[in-house]
mmCIF file of C-alpha atoms in Angstrom:
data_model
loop_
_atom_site.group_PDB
_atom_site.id
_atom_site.type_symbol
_atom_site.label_atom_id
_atom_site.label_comp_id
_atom_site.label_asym_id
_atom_site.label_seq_id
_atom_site.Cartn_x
_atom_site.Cartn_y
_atom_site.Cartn_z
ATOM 1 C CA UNK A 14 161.092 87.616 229.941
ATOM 2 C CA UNK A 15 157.288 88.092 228.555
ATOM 3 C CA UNK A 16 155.886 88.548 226.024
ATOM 4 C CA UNK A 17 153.492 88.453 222.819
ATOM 5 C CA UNK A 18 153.648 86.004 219.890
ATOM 6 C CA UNK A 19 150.820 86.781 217.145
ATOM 7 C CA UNK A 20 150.757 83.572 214.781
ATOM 8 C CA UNK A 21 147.772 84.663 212.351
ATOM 9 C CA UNK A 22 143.906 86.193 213.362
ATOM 10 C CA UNK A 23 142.894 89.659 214.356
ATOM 11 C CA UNK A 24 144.017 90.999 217.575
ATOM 12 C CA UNK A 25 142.212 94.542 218.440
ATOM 13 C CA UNK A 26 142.757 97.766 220.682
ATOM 14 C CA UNK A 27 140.191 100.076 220.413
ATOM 15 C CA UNK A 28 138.879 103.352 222.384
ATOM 16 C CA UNK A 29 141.625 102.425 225.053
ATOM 17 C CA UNK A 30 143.874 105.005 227.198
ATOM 18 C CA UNK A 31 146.388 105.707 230.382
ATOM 19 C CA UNK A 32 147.574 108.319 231.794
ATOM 20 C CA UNK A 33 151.263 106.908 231.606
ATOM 21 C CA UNK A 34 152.981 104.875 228.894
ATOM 22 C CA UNK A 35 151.322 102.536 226.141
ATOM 23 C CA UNK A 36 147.473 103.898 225.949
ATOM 24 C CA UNK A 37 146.392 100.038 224.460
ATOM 25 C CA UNK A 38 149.615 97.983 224.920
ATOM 26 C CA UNK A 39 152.504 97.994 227.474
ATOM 27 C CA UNK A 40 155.380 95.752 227.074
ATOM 28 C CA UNK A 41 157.595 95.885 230.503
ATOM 29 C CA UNK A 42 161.533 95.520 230.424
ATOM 30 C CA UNK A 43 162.974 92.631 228.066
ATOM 31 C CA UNK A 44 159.383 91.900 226.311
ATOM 32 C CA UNK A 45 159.199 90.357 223.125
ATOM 33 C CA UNK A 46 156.601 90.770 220.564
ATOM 34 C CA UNK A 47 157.037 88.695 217.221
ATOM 35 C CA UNK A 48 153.972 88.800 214.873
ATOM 36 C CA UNK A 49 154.557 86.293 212.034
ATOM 37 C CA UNK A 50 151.004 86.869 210.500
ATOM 38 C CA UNK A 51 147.646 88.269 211.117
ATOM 39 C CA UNK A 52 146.145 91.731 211.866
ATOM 40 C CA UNK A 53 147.367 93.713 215.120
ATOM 41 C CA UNK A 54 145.361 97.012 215.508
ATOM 42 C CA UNK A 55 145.032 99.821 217.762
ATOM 43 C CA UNK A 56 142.458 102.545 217.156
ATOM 44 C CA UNK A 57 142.016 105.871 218.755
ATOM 45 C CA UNK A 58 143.872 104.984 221.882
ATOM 46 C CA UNK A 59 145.721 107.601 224.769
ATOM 47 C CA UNK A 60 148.560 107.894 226.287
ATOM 48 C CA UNK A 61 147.640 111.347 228.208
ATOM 49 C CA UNK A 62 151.062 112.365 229.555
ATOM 50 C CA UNK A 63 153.220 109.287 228.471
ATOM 51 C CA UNK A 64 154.473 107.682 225.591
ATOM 52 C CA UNK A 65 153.142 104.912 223.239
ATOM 53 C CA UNK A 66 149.061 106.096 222.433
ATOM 54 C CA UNK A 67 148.875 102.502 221.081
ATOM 55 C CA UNK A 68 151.907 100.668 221.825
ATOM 56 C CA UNK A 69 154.636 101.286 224.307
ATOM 57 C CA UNK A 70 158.029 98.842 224.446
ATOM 58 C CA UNK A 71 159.688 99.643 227.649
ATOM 59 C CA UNK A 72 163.931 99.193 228.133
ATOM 60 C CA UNK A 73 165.420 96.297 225.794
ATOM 61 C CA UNK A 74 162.449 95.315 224.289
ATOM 62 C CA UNK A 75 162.346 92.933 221.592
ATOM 63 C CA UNK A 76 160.388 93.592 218.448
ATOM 64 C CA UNK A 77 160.382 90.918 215.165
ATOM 65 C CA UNK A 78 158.014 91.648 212.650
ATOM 66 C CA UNK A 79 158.026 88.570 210.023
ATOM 67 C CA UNK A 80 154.306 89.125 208.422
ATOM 68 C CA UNK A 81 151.491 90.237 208.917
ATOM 69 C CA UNK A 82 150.593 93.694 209.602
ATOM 70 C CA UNK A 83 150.398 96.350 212.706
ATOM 71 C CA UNK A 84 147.687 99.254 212.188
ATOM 72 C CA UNK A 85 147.317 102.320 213.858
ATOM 73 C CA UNK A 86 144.716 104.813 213.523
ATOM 74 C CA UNK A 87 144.139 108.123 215.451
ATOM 75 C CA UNK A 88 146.414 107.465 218.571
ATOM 76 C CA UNK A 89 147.885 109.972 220.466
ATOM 77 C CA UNK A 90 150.542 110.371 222.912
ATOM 78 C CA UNK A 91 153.192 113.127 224.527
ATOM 79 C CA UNK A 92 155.951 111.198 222.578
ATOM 80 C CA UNK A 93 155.059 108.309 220.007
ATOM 81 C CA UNK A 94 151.621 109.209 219.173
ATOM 82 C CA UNK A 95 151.393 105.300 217.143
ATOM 83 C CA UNK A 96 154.047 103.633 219.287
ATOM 84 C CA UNK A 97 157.203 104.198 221.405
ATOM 85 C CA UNK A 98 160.090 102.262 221.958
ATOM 86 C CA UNK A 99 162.456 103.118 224.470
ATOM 87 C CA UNK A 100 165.478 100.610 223.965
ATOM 88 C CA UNK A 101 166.404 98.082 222.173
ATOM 89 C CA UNK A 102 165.780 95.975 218.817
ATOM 90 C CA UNK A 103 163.154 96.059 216.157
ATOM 91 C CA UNK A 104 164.066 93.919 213.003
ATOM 92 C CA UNK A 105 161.617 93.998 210.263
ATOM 93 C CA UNK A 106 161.775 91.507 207.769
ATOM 94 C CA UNK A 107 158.756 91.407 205.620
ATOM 95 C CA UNK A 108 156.200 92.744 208.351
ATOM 96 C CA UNK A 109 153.678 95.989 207.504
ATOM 97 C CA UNK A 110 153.216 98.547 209.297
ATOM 98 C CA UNK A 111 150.328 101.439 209.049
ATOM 99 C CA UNK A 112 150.107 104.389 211.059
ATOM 100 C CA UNK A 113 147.455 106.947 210.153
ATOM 101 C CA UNK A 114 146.568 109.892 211.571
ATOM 102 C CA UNK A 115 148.198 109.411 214.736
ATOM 103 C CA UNK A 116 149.366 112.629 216.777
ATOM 104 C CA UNK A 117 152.402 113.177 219.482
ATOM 105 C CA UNK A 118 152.312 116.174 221.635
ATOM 106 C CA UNK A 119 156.331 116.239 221.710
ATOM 107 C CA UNK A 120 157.595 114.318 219.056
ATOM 108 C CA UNK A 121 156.894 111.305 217.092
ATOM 109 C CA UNK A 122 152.857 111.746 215.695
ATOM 110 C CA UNK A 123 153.642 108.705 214.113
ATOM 111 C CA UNK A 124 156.425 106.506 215.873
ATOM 112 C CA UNK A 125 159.542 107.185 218.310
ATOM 113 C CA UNK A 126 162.261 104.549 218.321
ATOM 114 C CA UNK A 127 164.879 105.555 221.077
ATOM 115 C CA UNK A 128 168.823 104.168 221.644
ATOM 116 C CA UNK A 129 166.905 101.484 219.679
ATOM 117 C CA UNK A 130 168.794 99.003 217.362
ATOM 118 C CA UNK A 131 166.531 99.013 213.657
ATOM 119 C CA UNK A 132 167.159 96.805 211.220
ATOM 120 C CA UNK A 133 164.379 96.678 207.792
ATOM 121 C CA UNK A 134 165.079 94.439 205.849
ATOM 122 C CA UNK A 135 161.256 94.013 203.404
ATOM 123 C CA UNK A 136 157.685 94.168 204.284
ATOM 124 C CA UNK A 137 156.931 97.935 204.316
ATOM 125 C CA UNK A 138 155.819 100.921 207.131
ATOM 126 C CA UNK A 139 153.348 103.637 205.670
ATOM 127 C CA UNK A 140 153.043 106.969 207.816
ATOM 128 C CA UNK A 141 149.523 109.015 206.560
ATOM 129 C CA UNK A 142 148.635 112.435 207.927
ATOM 130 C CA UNK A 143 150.956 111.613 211.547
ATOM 131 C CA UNK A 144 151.924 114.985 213.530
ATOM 132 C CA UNK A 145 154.150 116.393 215.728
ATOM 133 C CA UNK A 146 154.104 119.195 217.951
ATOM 134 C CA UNK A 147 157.980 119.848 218.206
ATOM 135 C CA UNK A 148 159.917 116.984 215.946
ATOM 136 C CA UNK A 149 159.195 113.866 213.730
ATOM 137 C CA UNK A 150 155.688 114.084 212.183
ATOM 138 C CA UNK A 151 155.721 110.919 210.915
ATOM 139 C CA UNK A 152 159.047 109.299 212.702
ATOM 140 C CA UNK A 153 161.680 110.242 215.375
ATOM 141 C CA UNK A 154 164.371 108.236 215.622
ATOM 142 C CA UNK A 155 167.562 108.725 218.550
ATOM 143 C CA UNK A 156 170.189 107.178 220.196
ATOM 144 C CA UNK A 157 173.790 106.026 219.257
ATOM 145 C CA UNK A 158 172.351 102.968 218.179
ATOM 146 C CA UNK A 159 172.219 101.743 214.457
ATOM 147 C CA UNK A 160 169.278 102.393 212.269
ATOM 148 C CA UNK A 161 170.194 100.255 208.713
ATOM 149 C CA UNK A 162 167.371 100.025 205.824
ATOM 150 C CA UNK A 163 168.168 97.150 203.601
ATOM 151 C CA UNK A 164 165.191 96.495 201.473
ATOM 152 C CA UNK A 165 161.131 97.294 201.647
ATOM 153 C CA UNK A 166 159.332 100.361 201.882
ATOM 154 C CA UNK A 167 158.893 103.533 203.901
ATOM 155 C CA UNK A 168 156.477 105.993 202.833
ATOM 156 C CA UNK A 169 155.582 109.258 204.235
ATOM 157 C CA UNK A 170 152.328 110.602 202.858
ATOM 158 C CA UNK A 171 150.877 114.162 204.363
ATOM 159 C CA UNK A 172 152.887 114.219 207.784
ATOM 160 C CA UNK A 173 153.743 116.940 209.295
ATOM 161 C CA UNK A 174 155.792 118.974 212.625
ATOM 162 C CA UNK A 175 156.005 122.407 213.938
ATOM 163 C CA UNK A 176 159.492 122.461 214.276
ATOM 164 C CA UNK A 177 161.763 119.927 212.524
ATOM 165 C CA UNK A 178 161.643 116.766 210.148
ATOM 166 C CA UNK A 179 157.670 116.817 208.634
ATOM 167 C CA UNK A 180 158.183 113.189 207.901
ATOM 168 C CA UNK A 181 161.485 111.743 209.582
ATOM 169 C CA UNK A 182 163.346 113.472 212.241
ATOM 170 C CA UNK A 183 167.127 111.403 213.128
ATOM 171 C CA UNK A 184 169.538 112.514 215.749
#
């Protein structure tokens, strides 16, 4: 298992892309990333034909957001135009998350959590101006998996799709 453990400071993608998954960040199979403070932030990066234009988790990732605060500005992808993540578990309590004007081809503009456990419990994720082409401007969530908000904040602001779910597309 690998992974990445932010503690505090400024960690920065910027101007970065791939023609496959995660245009800034990949995290292979049964990765970790735990951010308990600090600034994480991806700008204007590219997944060309892949998922994850900032951030992609790959099968049974592991995501634990205790503080701190993810950004993402102007990334773009075919599915997850902020981040992707394919399977497993994402458990915010008390991170922040910020994706703005981030675009997916598919679905997603904003994020795209798939057969992914989600549990938010506090801290808060803000989706401004995110798009879609088919589903999810701002969020697209699937899989049998559950998805259970607790406490916090989610707030769509200007997000839109061509299809289905402007702000938050689950199936």
């Amino acid at each position: 298992t690998s992974g990445l453990l932010q503690i505090e400071g400024n960690l920065s993608f910027n101007n970065c892309s791939t023609k496959f998954d995660g245009g800034c960040l990949f995290l292979n199979r049964k990765s970790r990333l735990l951010q308990a403070a600090g600034v994480m932030s991806f700008s204007a990066c590219v997944s060309r034909s892949g998922t994850g234009g900032g951030l992609a988790i790959a099968q049974n990732g592991r995501v634990e957001l205790s503080g701190g605060k993810m950004v993402f500005n102007k990334c773009e992808a075919k599915q997850g135009g902020g981040f992707k993540m394919k399977t497993g578990r994402l458990l915010n309590v008390g991170g922040n998350i910020e994706i703005t004007d981030c675009h997916a081809k598919v679905f997603g503009g904003g994020a795209s959590i798939s057969s992914s456990e989600l549990l938010f419990d506090g801290g808060s994720w803000k989706f401004h101006g995110c798009t879609a082409g088919q589903t999810g401007g701002g969020l697209e969530s699937s899989g049998k998996k559950e998805k259970t908000f607790r406490s916090g904040e989610l707030n769509f602001l200007n997000c839109a799709a061509d299809k289905s779910g402007g702000g938050v597309h689950l199936h």
